[in-house]
CSV table of C-alpha atoms in Angstrom, one decimal:
chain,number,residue,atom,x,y,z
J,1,UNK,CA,-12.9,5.8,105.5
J,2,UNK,CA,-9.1,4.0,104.8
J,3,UNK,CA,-9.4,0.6,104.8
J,4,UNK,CA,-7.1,-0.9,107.9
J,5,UNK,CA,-3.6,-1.9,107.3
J,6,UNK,CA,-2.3,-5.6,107.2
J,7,UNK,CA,-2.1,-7.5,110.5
J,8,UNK,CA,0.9,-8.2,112.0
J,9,UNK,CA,2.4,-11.5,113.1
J,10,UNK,CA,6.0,-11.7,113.9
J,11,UNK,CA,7.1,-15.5,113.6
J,12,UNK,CA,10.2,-14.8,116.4
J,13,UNK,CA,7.4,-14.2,118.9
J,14,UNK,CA,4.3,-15.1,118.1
J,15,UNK,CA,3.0,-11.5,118.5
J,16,UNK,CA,-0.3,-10.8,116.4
J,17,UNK,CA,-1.2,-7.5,115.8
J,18,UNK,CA,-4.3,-5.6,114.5
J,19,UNK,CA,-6.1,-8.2,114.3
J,20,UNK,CA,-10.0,-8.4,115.8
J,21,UNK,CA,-11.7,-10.6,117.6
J,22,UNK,CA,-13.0,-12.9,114.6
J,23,UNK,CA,-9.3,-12.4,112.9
J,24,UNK,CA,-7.7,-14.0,116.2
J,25,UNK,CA,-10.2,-16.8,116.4
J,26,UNK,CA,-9.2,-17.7,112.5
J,27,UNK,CA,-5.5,-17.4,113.8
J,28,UNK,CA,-6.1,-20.3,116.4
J,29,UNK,CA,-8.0,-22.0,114.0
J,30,UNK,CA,-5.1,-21.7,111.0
J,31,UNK,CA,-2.7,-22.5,113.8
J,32,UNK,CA,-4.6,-25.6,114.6
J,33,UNK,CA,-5.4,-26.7,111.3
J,34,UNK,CA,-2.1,-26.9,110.6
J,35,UNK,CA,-1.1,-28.9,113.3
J,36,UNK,CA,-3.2,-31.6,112.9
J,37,UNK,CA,-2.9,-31.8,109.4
J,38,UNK,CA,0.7,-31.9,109.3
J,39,UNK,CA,0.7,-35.3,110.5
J,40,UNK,CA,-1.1,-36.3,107.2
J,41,UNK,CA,1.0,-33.9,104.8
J,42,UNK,CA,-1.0,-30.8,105.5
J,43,UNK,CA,-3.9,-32.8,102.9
J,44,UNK,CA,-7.3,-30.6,102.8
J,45,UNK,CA,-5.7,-27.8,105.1
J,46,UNK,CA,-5.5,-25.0,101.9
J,47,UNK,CA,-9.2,-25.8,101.0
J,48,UNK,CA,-10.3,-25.6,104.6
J,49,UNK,CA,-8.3,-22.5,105.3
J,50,UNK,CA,-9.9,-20.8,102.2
J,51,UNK,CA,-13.1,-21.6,103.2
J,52,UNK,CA,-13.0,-20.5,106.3
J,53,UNK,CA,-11.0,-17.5,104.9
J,54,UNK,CA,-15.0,-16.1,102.8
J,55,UNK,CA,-15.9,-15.0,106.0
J,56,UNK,CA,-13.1,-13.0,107.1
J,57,UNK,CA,-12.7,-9.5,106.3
J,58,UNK,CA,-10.7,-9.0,103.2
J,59,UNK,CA,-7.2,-7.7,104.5
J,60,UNK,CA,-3.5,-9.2,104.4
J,61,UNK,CA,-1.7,-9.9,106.7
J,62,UNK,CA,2.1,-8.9,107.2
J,63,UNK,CA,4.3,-11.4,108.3
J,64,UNK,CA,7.8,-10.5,109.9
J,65,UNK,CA,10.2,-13.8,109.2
J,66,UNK,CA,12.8,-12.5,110.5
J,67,UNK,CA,14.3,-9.0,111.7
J,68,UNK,CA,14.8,-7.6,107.9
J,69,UNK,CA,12.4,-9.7,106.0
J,70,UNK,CA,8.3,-9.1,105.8
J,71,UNK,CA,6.3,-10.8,104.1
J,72,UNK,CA,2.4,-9.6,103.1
J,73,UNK,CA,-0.3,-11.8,101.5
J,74,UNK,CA,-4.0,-12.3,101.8
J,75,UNK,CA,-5.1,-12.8,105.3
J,76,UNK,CA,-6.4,-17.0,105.5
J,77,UNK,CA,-4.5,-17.4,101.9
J,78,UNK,CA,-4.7,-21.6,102.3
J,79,UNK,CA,-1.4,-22.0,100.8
J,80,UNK,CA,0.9,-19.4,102.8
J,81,UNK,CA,-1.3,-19.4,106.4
J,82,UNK,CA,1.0,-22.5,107.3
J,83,UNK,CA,3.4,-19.6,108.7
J,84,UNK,CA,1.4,-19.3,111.5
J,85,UNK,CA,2.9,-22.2,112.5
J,86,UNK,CA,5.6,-20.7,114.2
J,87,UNK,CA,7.7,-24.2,114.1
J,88,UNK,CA,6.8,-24.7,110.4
J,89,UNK,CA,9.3,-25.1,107.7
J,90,UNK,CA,8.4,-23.9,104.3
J,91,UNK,CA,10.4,-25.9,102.0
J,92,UNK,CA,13.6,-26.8,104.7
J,93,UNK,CA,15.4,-28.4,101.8
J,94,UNK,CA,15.9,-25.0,100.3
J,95,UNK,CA,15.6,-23.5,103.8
J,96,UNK,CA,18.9,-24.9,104.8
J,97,UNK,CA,20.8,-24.7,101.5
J,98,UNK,CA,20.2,-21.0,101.4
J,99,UNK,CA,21.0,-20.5,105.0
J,100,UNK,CA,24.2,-22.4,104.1
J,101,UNK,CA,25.1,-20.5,101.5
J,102,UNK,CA,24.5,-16.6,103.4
J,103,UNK,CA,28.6,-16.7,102.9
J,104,UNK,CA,28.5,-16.8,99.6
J,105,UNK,CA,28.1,-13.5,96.6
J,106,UNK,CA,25.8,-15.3,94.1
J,107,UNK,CA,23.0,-14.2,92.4
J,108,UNK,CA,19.2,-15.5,93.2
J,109,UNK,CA,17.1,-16.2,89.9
J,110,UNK,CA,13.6,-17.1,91.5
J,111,UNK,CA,11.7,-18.2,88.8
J,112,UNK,CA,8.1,-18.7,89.1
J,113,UNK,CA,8.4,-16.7,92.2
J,114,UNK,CA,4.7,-16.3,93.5
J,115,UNK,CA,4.5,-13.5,95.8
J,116,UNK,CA,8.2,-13.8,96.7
J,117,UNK,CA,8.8,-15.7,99.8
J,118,UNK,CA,12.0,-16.6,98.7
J,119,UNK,CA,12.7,-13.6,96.8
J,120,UNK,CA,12.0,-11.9,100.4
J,121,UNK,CA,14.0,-14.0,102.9
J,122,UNK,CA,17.3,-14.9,100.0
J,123,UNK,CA,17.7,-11.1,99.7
J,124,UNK,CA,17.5,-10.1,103.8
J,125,UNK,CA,20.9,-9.7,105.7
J,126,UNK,CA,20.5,-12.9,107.5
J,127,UNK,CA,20.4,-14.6,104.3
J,128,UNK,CA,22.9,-12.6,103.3
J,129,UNK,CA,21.8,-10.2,101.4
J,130,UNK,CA,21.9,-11.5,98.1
J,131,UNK,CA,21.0,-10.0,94.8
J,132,UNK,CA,17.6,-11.3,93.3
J,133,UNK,CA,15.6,-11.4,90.2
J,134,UNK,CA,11.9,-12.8,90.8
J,135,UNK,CA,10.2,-13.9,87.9
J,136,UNK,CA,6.4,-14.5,87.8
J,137,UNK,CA,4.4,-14.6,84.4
J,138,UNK,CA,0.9,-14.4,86.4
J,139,UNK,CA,-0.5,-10.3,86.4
J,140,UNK,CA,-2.4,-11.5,90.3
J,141,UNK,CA,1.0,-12.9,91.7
J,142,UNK,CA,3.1,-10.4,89.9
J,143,UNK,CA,0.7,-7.6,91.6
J,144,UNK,CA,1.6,-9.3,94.9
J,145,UNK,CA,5.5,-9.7,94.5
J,146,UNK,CA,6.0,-6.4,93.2
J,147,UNK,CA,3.8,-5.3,96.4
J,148,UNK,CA,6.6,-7.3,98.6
J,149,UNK,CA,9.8,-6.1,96.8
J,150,UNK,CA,8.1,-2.3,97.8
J,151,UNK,CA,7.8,-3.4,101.6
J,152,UNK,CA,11.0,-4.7,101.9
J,153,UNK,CA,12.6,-1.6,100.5
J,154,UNK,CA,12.4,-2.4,96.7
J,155,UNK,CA,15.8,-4.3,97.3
J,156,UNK,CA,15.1,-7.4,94.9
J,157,UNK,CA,14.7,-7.1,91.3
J,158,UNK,CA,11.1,-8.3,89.2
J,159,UNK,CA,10.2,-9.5,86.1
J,160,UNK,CA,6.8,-10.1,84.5
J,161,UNK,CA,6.9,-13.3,82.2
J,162,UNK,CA,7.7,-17.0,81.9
J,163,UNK,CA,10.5,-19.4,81.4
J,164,UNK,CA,10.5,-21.9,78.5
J,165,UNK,CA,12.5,-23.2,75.7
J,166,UNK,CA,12.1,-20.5,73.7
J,167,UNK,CA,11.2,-16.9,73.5
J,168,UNK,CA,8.0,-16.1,72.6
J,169,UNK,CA,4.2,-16.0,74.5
J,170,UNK,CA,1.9,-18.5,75.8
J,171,UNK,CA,-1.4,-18.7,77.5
J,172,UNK,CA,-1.0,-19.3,81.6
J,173,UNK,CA,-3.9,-21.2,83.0
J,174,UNK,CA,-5.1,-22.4,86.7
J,175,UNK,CA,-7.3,-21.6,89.1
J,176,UNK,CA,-4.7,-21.6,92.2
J,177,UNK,CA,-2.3,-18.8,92.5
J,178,UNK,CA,0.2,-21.5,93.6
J,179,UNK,CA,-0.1,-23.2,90.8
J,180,UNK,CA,-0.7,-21.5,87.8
J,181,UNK,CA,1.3,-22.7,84.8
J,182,UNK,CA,1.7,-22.4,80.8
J,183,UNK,CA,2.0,-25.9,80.6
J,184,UNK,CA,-1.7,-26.4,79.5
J,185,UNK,CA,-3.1,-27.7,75.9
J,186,UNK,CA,-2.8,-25.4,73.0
J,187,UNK,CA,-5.2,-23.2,72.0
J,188,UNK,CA,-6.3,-23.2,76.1
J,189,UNK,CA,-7.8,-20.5,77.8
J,190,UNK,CA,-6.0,-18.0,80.0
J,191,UNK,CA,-3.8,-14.8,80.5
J,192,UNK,CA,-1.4,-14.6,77.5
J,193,UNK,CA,1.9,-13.9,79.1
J,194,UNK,CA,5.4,-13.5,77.7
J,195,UNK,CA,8.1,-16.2,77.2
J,196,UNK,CA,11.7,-16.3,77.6
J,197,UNK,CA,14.8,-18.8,77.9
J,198,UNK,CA,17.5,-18.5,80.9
J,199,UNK,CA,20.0,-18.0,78.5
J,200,UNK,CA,17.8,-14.6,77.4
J,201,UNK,CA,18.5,-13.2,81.1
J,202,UNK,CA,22.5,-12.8,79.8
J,203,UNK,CA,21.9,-12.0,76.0
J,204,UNK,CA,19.4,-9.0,77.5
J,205,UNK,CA,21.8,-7.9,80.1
J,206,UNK,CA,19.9,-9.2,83.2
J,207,UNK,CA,22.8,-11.5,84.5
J,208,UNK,CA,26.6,-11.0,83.8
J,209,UNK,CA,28.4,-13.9,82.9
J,210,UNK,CA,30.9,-15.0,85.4
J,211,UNK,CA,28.9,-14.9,88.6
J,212,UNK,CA,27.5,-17.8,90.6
J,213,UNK,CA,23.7,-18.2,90.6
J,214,UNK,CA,21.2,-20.0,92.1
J,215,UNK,CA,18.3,-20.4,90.1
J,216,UNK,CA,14.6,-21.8,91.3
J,217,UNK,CA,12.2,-23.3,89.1
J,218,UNK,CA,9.2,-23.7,90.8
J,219,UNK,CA,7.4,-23.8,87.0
J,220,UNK,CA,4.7,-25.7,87.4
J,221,UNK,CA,5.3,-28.7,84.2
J,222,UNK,CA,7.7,-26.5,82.3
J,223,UNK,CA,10.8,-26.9,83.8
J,224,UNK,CA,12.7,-29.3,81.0
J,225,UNK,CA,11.7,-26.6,78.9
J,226,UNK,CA,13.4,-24.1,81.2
J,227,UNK,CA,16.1,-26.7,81.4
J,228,UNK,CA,16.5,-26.2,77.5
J,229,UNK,CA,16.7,-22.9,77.3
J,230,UNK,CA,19.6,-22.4,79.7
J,231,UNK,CA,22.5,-24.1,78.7
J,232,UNK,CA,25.0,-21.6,78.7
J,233,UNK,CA,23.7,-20.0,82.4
J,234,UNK,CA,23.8,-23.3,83.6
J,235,UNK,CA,27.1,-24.1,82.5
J,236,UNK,CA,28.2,-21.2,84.7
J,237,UNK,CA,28.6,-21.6,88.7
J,238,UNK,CA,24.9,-22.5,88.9
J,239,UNK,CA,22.7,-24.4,90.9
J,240,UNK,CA,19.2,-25.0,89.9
J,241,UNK,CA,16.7,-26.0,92.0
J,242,UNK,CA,13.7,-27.6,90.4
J,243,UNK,CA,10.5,-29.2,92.0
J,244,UNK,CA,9.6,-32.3,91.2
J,245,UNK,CA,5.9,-33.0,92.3
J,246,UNK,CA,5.2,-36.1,94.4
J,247,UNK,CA,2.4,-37.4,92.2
J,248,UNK,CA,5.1,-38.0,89.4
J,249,UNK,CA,5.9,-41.3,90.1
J,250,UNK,CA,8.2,-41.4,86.6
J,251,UNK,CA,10.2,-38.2,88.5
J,252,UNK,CA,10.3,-36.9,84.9
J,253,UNK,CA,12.4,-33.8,85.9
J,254,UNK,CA,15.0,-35.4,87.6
J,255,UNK,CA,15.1,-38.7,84.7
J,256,UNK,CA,16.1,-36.0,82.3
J,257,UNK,CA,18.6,-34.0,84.1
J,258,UNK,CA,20.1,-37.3,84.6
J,259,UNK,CA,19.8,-38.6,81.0
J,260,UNK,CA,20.1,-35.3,78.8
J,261,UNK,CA,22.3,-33.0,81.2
J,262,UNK,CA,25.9,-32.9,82.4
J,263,UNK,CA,24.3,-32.1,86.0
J,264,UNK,CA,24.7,-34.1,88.9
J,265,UNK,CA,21.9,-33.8,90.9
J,266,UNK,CA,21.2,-34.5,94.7
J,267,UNK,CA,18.1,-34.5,97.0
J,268,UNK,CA,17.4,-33.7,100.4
J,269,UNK,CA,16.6,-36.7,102.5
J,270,UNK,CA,14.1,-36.4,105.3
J,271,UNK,CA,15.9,-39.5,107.2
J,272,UNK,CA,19.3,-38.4,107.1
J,273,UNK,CA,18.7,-34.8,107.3
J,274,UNK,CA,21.4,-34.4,104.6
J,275,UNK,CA,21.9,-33.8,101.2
J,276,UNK,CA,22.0,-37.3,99.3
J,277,UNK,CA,23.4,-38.1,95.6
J,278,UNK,CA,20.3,-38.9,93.2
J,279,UNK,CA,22.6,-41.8,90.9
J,280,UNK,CA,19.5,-43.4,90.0
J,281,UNK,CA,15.8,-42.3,90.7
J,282,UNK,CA,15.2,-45.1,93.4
J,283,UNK,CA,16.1,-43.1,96.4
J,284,UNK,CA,13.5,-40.5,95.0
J,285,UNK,CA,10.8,-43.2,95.1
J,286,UNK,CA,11.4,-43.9,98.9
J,287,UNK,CA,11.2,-39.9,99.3
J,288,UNK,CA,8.8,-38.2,97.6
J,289,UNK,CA,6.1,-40.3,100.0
J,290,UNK,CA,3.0,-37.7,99.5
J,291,UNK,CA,1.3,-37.3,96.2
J,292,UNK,CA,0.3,-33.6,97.0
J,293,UNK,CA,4.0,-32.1,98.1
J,294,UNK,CA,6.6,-30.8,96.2
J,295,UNK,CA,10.2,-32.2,96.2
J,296,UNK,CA,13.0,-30.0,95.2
J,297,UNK,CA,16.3,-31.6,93.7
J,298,UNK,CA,19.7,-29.4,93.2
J,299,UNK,CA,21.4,-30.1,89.9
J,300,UNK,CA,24.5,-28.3,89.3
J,301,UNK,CA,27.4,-29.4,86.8
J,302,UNK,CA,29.8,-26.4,89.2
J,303,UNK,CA,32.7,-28.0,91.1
J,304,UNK,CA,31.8,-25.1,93.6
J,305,UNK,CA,28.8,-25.7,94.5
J,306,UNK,CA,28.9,-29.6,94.5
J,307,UNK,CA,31.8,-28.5,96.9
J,308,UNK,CA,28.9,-26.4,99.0
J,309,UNK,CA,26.4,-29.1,98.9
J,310,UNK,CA,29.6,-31.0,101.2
J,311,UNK,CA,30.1,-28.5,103.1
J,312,UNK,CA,26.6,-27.9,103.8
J,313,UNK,CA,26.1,-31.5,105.4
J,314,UNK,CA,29.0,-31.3,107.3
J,315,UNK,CA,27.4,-28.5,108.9
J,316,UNK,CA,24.3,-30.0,109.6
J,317,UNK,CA,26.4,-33.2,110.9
J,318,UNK,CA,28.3,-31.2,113.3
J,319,UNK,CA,24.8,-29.6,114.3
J,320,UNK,CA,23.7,-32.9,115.2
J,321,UNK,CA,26.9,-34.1,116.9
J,322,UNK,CA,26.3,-31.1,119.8
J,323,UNK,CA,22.6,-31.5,120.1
């Protein structure tokens, strides 16, 4: 007997399909969750839903995010079931830069990449279509995002390593598919994965010089060392985008991109929905206000895109001005 195909939720209309009676009730239930818990930072809702997720029968679920973009992962997955929420906004920093940016022929470097959310929705025609390289050094998540690249047509690049400092291997360790990293002791348990700089992705032929790039680093604790090993990419047209987590009160990412890099870096600001200058680190101490979220800051050292970033809050001002 075939095991039964991924539910279906399309976040345009709410419609849920294939899914049983006990499947439904965990949708109102995820849907709920969410809610409440978004007025507290969404604290306790991915070890609720993954509880409640043990008694579910083991499917995924397909999620349509927009007309040319699907994206599949374990149905009651406690860190991705938020998109039930139809009004949710996974990451709107990043969200609105890369709607912003459809326009625009760069290239997407998504670098610890998960199952490929963004990999999925940067590369879909009302993104624009852009070309992408996902890179995740985990074999669970790199099962999963080579899974989505095939459902949306294979139309996104993937690679199976990390990024660091310098080429070689490491040991990636954790116990959260969101959040596994090679940033753990020496000598520490885990999957041995291979290593390599930015700056490799040109040397191996991956990424031409001359373009303009965006590149992620959701690295959990490594991204300095990703920092490092880039130079000459991000002396290119780049923009990187780089978490910093909100229980870092010292915002150690952004301290050294300000101290050790030519970059000037900015930082989406919840109060003025706009993109703000980071000149010193105070501004992030008023806005990274939960110790469990991630912040993303945009350092680029590109007259283009620091041009962009402009451009993008004078869209968002003229959004405002109408509504």
């Amino acid at each position: 007997m075939n095991a039964p195909g991924p539910i279906q939720f399309d976040r345009a209309t709410g419609a849920l399909e294939g899914a049983g009676a006990l499947e439904r009730m965990a949708a109102c239930a995820l849907v709920m969750g969410a809610r409440v818990s978004s007025t507290f930072s969404y604290r306790g809702y991915n070890a609720a839903a993954n509880l409640m997720r043990k008694a579910l029968p083991e499917r995924d679920i397909a999620i349509k995010l927009n007309p040319d973009a699907t994206f599949v992962f374990p149905y009651g997955d406690g860190y991705w079931s938020k998109l039930l929420q139809r009004d949710y906004s996974y990451e709107i920093e990043l969200d609105l830069l890369f709607r912003d940016a459809a326009d625009v022929d760069y290239t997407l470097v998504d670098c610890g990449a998960n199952y490929g959310y963004w990999s999925v929705l940067v590369s879909s025609a009302p993104f624009g279509a852009h070309r992408t390289l996902a890179i995740e050094p985990s074999s669970q998540n790199f099962a999963r995002l080579t899974h989505n690249a095939q459902v949306n047509g294979n139309r996104f690049s993937v690679m199976k390593c990390a990024v660091g400092a310098a080429r070689g291997t490491a040991k990636l360790s954790g116990t959260k598919h969101e959040a596994f990293s090679i940033a753990g002791k020496p000598g520490a348990d885990g999957e041995t994965v291979p290593v390599i700089r930015l700056d490799d992705l040109i040397d191996d032929g991956h990424l031409p010089l001359g373009g303009k790039y965006i590149v992620k680093l959701d690295v959990e604790g490594v991204e300095i060392d990703a920092i490092r090993g880039g130079e000459r990419l991000l002396a290119e047209d780049t923009a990187i985008l780089c978490e910093e987590h909100g229980s870092d009160r010292d915002h150690k990412v952004s301290r050294f991109i300000l101290e050790h890099t030519p970059l000037k870096l900015v930082v989406y600001d919840p109060q003025s929905n706009r993109y703000e200058a980071v000149v010193d680190l105070g501004i992030l101490d008023r806005i990274k206000v939960a110790s469990n979220v991630g912040y993303n800051v945009v350092g680029t050292a590109s007259a283009f895109w620091q041009a962009r970033i402009q451009h993008l809050n004078a869209s968002v001002a003229q959004r405002s001005a109408r509504n």
